Coordinates of C-alpha atoms and ligand atoms in Angstrom, one line a residue:
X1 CA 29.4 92.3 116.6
X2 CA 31.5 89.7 114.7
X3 CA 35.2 90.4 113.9
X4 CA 35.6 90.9 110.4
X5 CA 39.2 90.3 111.0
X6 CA 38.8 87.3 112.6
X7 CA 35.9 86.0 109.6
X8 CA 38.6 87.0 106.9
X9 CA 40.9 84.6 108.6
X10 CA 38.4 82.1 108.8
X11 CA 37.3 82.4 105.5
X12 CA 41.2 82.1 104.3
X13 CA 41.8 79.0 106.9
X14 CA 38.5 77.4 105.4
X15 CA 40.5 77.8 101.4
X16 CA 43.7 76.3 102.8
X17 CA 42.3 73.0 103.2
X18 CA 42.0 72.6 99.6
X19 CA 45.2 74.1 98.5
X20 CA 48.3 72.3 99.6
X21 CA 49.6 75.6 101.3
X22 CA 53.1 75.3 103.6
X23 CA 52.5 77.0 107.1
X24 CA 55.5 79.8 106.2
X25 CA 52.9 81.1 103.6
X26 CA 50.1 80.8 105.1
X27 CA 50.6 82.7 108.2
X28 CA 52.0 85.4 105.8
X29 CA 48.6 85.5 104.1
X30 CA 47.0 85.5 107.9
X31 CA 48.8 89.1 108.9
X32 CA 49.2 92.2 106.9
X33 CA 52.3 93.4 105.7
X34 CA 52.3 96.6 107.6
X35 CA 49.5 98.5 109.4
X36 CA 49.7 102.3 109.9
X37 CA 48.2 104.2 112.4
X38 CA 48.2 107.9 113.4
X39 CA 46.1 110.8 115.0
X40 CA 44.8 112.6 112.4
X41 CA 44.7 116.5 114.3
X42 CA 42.7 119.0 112.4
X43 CA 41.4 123.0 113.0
X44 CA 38.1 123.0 112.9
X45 CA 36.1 126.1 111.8
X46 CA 35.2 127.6 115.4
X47 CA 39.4 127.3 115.6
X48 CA 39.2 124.3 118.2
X49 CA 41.4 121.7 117.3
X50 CA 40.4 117.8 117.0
X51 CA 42.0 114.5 116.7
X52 CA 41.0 111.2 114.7
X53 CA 42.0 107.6 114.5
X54 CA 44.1 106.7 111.4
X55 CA 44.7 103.6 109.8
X56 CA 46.3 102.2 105.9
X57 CA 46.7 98.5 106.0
X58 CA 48.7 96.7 103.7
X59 CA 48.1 93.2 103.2
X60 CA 50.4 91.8 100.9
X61 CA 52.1 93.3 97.5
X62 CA 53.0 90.1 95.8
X63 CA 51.1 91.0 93.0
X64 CA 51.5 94.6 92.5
X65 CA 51.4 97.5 94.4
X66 CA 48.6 98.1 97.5
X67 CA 45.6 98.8 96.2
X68 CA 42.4 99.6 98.3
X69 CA 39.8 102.4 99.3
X70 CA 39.8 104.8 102.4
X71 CA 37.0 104.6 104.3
X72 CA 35.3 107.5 106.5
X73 CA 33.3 105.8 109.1
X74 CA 32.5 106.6 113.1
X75 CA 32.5 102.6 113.3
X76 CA 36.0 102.3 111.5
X77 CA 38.4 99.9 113.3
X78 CA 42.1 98.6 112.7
X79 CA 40.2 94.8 112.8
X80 CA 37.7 96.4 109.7
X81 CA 40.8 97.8 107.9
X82 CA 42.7 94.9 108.5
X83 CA 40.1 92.5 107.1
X84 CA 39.4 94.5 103.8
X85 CA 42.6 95.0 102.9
X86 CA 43.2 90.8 103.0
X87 CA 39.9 91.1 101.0
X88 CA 41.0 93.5 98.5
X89 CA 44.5 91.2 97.5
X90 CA 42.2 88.0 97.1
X91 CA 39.9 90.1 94.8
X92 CA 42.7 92.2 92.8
X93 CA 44.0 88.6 92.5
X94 CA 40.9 86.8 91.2
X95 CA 39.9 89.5 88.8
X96 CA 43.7 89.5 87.7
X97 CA 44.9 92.8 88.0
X98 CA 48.5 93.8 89.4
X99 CA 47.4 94.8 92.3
X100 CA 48.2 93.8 95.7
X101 CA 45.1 94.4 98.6
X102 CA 45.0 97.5 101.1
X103 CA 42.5 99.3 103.1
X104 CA 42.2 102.8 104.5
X105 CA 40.1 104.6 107.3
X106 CA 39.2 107.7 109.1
X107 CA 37.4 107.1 112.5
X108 CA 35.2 110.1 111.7
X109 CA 31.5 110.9 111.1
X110 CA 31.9 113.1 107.6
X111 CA 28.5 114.5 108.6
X112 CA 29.8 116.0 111.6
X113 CA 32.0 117.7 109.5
X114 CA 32.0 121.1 107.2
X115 CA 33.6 121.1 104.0
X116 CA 36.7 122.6 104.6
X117 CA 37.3 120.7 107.7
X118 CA 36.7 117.8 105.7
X119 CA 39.3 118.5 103.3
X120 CA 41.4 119.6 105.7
X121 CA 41.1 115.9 107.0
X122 CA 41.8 114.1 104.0
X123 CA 44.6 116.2 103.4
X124 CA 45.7 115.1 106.6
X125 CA 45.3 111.6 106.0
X126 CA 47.7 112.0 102.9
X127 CA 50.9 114.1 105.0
X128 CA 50.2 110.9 107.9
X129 CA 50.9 108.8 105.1
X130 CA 52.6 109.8 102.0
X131 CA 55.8 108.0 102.6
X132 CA 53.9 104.7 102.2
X133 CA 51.9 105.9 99.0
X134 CA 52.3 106.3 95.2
X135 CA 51.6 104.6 92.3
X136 CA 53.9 102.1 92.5
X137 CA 53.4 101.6 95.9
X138 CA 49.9 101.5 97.3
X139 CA 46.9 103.3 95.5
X140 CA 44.0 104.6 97.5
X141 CA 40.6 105.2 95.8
X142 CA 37.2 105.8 97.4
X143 CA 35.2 103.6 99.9
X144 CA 31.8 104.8 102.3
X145 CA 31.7 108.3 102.4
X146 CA 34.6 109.4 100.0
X147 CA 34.6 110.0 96.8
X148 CA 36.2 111.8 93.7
X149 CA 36.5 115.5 95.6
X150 CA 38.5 113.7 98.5
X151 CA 40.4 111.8 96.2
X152 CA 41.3 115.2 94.4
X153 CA 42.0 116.7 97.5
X154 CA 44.7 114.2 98.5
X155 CA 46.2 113.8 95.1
X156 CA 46.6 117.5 95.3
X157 CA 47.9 117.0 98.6
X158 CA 50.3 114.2 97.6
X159 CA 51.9 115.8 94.6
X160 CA 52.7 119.1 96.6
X161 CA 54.6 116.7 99.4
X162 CA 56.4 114.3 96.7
X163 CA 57.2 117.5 94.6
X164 CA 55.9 115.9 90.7
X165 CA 52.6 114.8 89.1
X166 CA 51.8 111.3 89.7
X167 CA 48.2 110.8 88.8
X168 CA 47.9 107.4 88.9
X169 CA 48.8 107.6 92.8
X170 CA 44.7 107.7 93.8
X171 CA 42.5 106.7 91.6
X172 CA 38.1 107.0 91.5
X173 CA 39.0 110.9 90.6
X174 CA 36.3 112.8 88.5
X175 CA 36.7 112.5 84.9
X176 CA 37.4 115.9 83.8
X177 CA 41.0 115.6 86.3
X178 CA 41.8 112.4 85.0
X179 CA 39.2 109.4 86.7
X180 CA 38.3 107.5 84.0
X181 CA 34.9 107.2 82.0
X182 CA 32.9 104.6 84.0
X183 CA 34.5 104.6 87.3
X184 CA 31.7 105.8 89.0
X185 CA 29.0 103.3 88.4
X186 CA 31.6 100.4 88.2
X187 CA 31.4 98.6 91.3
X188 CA 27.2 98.4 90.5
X189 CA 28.1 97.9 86.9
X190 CA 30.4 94.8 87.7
X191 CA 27.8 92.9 89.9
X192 CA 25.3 93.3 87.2
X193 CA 27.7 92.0 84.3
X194 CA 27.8 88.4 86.9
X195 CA 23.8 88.8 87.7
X196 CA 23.5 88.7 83.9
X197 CA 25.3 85.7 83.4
X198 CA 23.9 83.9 85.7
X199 CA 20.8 84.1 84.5
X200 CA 20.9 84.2 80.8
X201 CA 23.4 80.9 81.4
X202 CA 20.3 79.7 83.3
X203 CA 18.1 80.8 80.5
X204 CA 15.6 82.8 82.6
X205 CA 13.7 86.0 81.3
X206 CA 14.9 88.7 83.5
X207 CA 11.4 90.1 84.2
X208 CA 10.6 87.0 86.1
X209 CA 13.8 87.5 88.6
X210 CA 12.7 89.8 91.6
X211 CA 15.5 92.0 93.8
X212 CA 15.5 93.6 97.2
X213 CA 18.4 95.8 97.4
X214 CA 19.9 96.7 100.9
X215 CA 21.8 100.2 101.0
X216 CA 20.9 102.9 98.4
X217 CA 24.7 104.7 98.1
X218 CA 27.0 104.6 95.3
X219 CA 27.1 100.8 95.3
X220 CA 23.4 99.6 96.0
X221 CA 22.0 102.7 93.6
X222 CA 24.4 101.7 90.7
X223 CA 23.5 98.1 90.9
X224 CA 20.2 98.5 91.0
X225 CA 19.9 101.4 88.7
X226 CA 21.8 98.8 85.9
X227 CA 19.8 95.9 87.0
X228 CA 16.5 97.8 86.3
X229 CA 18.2 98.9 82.9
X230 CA 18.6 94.9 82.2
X231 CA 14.2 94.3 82.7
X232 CA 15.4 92.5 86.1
X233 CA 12.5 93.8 88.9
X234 CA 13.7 95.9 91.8
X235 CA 11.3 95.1 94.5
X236 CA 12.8 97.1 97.6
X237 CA 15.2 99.0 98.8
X238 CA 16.6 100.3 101.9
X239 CA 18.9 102.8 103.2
X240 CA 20.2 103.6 106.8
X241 CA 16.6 105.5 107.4
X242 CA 14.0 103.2 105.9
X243 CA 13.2 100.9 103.1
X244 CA 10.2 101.1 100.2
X245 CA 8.6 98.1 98.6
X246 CA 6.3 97.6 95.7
X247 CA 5.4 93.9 94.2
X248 CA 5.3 95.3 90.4
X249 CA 8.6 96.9 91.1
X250 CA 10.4 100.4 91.6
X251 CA 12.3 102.6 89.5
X252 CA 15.8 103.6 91.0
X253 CA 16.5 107.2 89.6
X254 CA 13.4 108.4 90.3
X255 CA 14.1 106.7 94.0
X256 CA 17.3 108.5 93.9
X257 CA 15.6 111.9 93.4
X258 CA 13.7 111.0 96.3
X259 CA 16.6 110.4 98.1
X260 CA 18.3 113.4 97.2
X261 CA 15.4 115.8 98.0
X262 CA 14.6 114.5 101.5
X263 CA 17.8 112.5 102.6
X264 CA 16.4 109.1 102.5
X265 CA 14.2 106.3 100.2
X266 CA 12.1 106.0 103.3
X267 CA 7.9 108.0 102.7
X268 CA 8.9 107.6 98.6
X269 CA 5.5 107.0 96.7
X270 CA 4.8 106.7 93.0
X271 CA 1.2 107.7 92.1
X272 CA 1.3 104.9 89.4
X273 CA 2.3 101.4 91.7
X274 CA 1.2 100.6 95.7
X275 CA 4.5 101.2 97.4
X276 CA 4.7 100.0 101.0
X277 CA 7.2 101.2 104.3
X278 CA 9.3 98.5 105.5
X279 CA 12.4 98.4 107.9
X280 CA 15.6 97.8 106.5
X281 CA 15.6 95.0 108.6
X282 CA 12.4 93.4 107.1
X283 CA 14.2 93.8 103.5
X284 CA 16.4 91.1 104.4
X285 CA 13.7 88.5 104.7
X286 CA 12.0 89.2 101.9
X287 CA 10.8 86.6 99.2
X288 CA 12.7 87.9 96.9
X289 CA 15.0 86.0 94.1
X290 CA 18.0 88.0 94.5
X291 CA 18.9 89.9 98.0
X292 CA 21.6 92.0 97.4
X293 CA 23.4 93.8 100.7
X294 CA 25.0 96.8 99.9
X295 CA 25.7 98.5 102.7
X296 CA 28.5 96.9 105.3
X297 CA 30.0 94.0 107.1
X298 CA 27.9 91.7 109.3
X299 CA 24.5 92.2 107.7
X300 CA 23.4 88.9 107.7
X301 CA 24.0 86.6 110.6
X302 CA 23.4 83.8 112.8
X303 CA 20.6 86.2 114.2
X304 CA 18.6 86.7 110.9
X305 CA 20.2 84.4 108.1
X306 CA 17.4 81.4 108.8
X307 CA 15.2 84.4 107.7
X308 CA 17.1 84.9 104.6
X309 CA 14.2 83.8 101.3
X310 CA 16.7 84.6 98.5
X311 CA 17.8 82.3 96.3
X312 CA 21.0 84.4 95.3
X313 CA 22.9 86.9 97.7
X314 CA 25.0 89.2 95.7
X315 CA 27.7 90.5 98.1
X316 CA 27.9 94.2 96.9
X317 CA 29.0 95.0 100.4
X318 CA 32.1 94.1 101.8
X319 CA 32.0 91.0 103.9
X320 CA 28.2 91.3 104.7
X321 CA 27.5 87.7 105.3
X322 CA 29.2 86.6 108.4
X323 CA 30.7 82.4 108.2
X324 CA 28.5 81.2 110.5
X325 CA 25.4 82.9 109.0
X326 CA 26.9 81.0 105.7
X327 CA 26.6 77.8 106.9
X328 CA 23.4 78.2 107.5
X329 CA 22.6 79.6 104.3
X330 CA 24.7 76.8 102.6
X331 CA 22.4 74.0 104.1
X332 CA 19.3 75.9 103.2
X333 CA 20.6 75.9 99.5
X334 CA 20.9 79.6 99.0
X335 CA 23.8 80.6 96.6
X336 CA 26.3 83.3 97.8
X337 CA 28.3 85.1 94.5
X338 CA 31.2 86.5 96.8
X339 CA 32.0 90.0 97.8
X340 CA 35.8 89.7 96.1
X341 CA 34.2 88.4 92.8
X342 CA 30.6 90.7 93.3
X343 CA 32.1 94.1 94.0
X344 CA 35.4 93.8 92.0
X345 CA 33.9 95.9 89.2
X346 CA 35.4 98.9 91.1
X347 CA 38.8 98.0 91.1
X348 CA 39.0 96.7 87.7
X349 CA 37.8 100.3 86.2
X350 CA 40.3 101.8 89.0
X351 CA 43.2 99.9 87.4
X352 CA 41.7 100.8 83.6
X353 CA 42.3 104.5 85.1
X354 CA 46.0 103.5 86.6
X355 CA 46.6 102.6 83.2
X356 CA 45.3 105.6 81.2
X357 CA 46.8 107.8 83.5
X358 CA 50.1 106.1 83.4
X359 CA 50.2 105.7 79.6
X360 CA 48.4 109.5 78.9
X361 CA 45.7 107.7 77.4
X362 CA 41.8 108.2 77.9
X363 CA 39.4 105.9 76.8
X364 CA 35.7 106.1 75.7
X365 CA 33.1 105.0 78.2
X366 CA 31.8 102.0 75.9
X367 CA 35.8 100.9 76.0
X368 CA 35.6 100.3 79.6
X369 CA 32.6 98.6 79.5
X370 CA 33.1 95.9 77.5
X371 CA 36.6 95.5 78.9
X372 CA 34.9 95.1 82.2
X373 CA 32.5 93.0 81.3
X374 CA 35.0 90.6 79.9
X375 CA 37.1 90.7 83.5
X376 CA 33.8 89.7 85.3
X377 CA 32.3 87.0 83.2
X378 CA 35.4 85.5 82.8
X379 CA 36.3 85.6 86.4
X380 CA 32.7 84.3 87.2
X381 CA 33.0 81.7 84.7
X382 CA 37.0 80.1 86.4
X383 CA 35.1 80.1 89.7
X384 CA 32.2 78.1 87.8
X385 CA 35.2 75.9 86.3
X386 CA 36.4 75.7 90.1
X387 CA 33.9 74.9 91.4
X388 CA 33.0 72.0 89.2
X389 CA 36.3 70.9 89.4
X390 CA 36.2 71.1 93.3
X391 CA 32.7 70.7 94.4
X392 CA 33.1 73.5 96.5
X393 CA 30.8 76.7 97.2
X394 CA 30.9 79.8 95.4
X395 CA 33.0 82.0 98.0
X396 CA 35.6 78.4 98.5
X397 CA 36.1 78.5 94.4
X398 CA 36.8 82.6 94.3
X399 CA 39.1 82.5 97.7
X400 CA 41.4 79.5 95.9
X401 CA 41.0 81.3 92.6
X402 CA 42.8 84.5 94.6
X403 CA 44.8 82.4 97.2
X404 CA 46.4 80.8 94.3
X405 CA 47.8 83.5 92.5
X406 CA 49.2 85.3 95.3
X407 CA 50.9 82.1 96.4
X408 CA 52.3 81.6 92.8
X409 CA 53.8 85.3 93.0
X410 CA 54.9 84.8 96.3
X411 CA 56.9 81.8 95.3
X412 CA 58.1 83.4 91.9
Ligands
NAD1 P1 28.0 104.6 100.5 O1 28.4 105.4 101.7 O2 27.9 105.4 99.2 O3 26.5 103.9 100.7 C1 26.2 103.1 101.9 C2 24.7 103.0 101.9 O4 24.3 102.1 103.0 C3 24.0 104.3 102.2 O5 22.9 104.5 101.4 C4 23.5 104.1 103.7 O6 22.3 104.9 103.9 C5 23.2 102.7 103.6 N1 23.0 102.1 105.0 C6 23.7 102.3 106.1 N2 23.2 101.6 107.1 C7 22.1 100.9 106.6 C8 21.2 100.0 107.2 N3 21.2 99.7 108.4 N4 20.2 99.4 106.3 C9 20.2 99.8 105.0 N5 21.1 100.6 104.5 C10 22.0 101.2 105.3 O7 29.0 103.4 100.4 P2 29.3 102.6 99.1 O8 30.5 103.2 98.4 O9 28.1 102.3 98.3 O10 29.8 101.2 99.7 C11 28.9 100.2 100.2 C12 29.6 98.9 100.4 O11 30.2 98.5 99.2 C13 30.8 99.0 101.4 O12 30.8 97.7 102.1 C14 32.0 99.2 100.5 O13 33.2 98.7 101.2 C15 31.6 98.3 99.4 N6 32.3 98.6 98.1 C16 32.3 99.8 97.6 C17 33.0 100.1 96.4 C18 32.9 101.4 95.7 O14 33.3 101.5 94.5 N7 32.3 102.4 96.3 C19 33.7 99.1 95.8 C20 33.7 97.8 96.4 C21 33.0 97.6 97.5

């Protein structure tokens, strides 16, 4: 399995060439600013006791304070956490909010888990690490298998240790205790605002653009949920149990209900369309317009990226196109939009919530949309300008988009 630690480096060392970077700064951008690890011990139910990994990295705070998601995964690693916090100051960076980039994780499987040993975890996490938290200092928010409860629970937790309210210290909390209108379908929301663009710049009806969709959780069901919305056809998606395809298209909530009745996408059938099995490894070479991976790191690869029919990948997914599987995509002309510029959506409405919690304001739904659709198409369209400039691929034009403005606040 490929590093993402060592692709994030990679990916940074590849932007350097094209800024004039001096080596003090850029081995600063190579390391994060502080990694913290502990052994999360918790009572479980049956009144045994047990013990999971920790980790918060913080990358760099040039920009603002840490900002990044904590992540409850059995395949959590310090090299995973490292590399998505790097990713999360580039994107907080390129979408131009004062943030700097973190990254939190639980080496746990939440499924393992009851409820109230699962909130006894997270408030774990929180008493591990509250003396490197807050709102002016590093902001968690959700990731894979967290979500507004958790984020509740260690708010909770956080404001009993520190003694005062400070809701702005975690944001991608439910709206009725102070998340904001939006936040949920945000990260989906923001990839579509780009897919959009691109295509109405190209001046293509989106009824003739097909998608196969990889990963049907909050990220992959948003995006394609909001893509369906915009006429574009959803041709398959997968989860971590199976995938569904149908050539005239599917219908994500009614996938979703699927999904929620029997745990998985996978024996879904419509009485109306011809749907068909296939592996969540099949999806991926699909001949499909758009492929969109929203699952994880290292999806596509050396091993199946010749396979790859796409003409677009939208990175919903963290880092799930490896470097050397993007060369090989590169020089068969398929077009990767970037992870930090696909997925920033959902930092952008967590920093609209920062700032309506910090200023006791709360803003209609239709606010944050359009205010997010203006931070995406604008970012998309400096890459463009970039790129142009540059003649330089997509993810090159977003990484020295970021890269630049952290160096800038680094130097002052
Ligand atoms: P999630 O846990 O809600 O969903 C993950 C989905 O991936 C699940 O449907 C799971 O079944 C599926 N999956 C797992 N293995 C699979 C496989 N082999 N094939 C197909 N599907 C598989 O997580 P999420 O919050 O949607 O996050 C997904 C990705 O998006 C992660 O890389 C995350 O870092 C990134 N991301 C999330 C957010 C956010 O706001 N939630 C923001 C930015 C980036």
């Amino acid at each position: 399995m490929s590093d993402p630690f060592a692709n994030a480096i990679l990916q940074l060392e590849k932007t350097s060439k094209y800024l004039s970077l001096d080596n003090v700064i850029a081995e600063r951008l190579k390391t994060p600013d502080r990694v913290l690890v502990a052994d999360l011990k918790i009572v479980l139910d049956n009144g045994g006791t047990k013990s999971y990994k920790a980790f918060r990295s913080q990358h760099n705070n040039s920009r603002g304070p840490y900002k990044g998601g904590i992540r409850f995964h059995e395949n959590v690693t310090e090299e995973e956490v490292k590399a998505l916090s790097m990713w999360m100051t580039w994107k907080c960076a390129l979408i131009d909010v004062p943030f700097g980039g973190a990254k939190g994780g639980v080496v746990v499987n939440p499924k393992s888990l009851s409820e109230a040993e699962l909130e006894r975890l997270s408030r774990e996490y929180v008493r591990a690490f509250a003396g490197s938290l807050g709102s002016e200092v590093d902001i968690p928010a959700p990731d894979m298998n967290t979500d507004g409860k958790i984020m509740m629970w260690m708010l909770n937790e956080y404001e009993k240790i520190i003694g005062k309210n400070d809701p702005a210290a975690f944001t991608g909390k439910p709206v009725e205790n102070g998340g904001s209108q939006v936040r949920i379908e945000a990260t989906g929301m923001g990839g579509v605002s780009v897919l959009n663009e691109i295509y109405d710049q190209i001046g293509v009806k989106h009824s003739e653009i097909s998608i196969a969709v990889q990963g049907f959780g909050n990220v992959g069901y948003w995006f394609a949920k909001l893509a369906y919305e915009n006429n574009f056809v959803i041709k398959a998606i997968s989860d971590s149990k199976g995938g569904v395809f149908c050539e005239t298209g599917l219908n994500p909530e009614s996938l979703m209900k699927h999904k929620e009745e029997t745990g998985s996408v996978a024996g879904y059938d419509d009485v109306k369309s011809i749907i068909t099995s296939i592996s969540p490894e099949e999806l991926l070479a699909l001949n499909v317009d758009v492929l969109v991976p929203a699952a994880f790191e290292n999806t596509i690869t050396v091993d199946n990226a010749h396979d790859v029919k796409a003409k677009y990948i939208f990175e919903m997914a963290n880092g799930p196109v490896t470097p050397e599987a993007e060369d090989i995509l590169l020089s068969n002309g398929v077009v990767c939009i970037p992870d930090i510029l696909a997925n920033s959506g959902g930092v952008t409405v967590s920093y609209f919530e920062w700032l309506q919690n910090n200023n006791n304001e709360i803003w209609e739904a239709e606010v944050v949309r359009e205010k997010l659709n203006i931070k995406m198409t604008q970012a998309y369209s400096d890459i463009v300008g970039i790129q142009e400039e540059h003649n330089v691929d997509m993810r090159i034009a977003a990484y020295m988009l970021g890269v630049q403005r952290v160096v800038e606040a680094i130097r002052g």
